[in-house]
């Protein structure tokens, strides 16, 4: 039964795909030709004295078969592309390569451009960077080979792109924003000098956290008006109540840069003590979401006996949108 349901999901036409839509409509028109031709002729007969029937044909009495073949071709095309959507994964590359345009029309667009680059740098730094500072926990990293590699290949060109974007859009900044942008540029220049000359101490020019917060806040407010964000939220609000979740939240980059996010993260508080009974429902939810939006849905679940962990997780995620539960 589960396999049949998956087949139905794959065959279900993706109506916002215009090619599938046109092919299926044309095939259906041929398949149902006797019905709509009778309706047309009945209408013509009541509106004029000409008793000649209106006729249209491609291959005579076998038009219905042609229509059936056209529908099958349309569904095969649709299914093939949906399978490609399911299997495809976005290619990983430094975020600076994804910036197509430096000059932006609004400050919100500037922040949307900068946010993925900042997150890319942050991920590299916390994953492979030096962790000898007081804010770091865990075992001290002594082998920094990967740090030097990604510092050269990603962080430095990412920083240069950030600087280019800031300089290209300085006319959009107010006084406070200009000050933060200048702090960021000074940090970028100092970091690059440190890379070229390790004796240079860039401690006085550390990364300005208030600049990052400004970018994130602007992205978060802007995302609430995004059509992509609204359509995902609406879909999830309809589907998640079917798995009897007590409450759930949207988190992660999808609520800051919905058009650019490569996946969507949600956290669910489930009013049970076991995940067994909802595993299949979650699997189907992920599959349907990817077929609908062509991106992955990542789900974190907390059970009733994990209330404290759930609260800590929500507190850690500063930006979140509560669903209808």
PDB file of N, CA and C in Angstrom, residues 125 130-137 140:
ATOM      1  N   UNK A 125      34.454  28.704  10.272  1.00  0.00           N
ATOM      2  CA  UNK A 125      35.227  29.089  11.452  1.00  0.00           C
ATOM      3  C   UNK A 125      34.938  28.169  12.636  1.00  0.00           C
ATOM      4  N   UNK A 130      40.431  27.818  14.488  1.00  0.00           N
ATOM      5  CA  UNK A 130      41.080  27.760  15.807  1.00  0.00           C
ATOM      6  C   UNK A 130      40.038  27.893  16.914  1.00  0.00           C
ATOM      7  N   UNK A 131      40.126  27.042  17.938  1.00  0.00           N
ATOM      8  CA  UNK A 131      39.140  27.079  19.023  1.00  0.00           C
ATOM      9  C   UNK A 131      39.804  27.232  20.383  1.00  0.00           C
ATOM     10  N   UNK A 132      40.822  28.080  20.418  1.00  0.00           N
ATOM     11  CA  UNK A 132      41.544  28.299  21.668  1.00  0.00           C
ATOM     12  C   UNK A 132      40.960  29.436  22.499  1.00  0.00           C
ATOM     13  N   UNK A 133      39.958  30.123  21.955  1.00  0.00           N
ATOM     14  CA  UNK A 133      39.365  31.254  22.664  1.00  0.00           C
ATOM     15  C   UNK A 133      38.488  30.828  23.821  1.00  0.00           C
ATOM     16  N   UNK A 134      38.157  31.799  24.663  1.00  0.00           N
ATOM     17  CA  UNK A 134      37.355  31.506  25.859  1.00  0.00           C
ATOM     18  C   UNK A 134      35.929  31.101  25.521  1.00  0.00           C
ATOM     19  N   UNK A 135      35.431  31.476  24.333  1.00  0.00           N
ATOM     20  CA  UNK A 135      34.050  31.176  23.962  1.00  0.00           C
ATOM     21  C   UNK A 135      33.874  29.781  23.368  1.00  0.00           C
ATOM     22  N   UNK A 136      34.972  29.074  23.184  1.00  0.00           N
ATOM     23  CA  UNK A 136      34.906  27.765  22.565  1.00  0.00           C
ATOM     24  C   UNK A 136      34.899  26.660  23.618  1.00  0.00           C
ATOM     25  N   UNK A 137      34.171  25.585  23.307  1.00  0.00           N
ATOM     26  CA  UNK A 137      34.134  24.418  24.168  1.00  0.00           C
ATOM     27  C   UNK A 137      34.605  23.211  23.380  1.00  0.00           C
ATOM     28  N   UNK A 140      40.663  20.890  22.148  1.00  0.00           N
ATOM     29  CA  UNK A 140      41.447  21.884  21.412  1.00  0.00           C
ATOM     30  C   UNK A 140      41.909  21.315  20.075  1.00  0.00           C
TER      31      UNK A 140
END
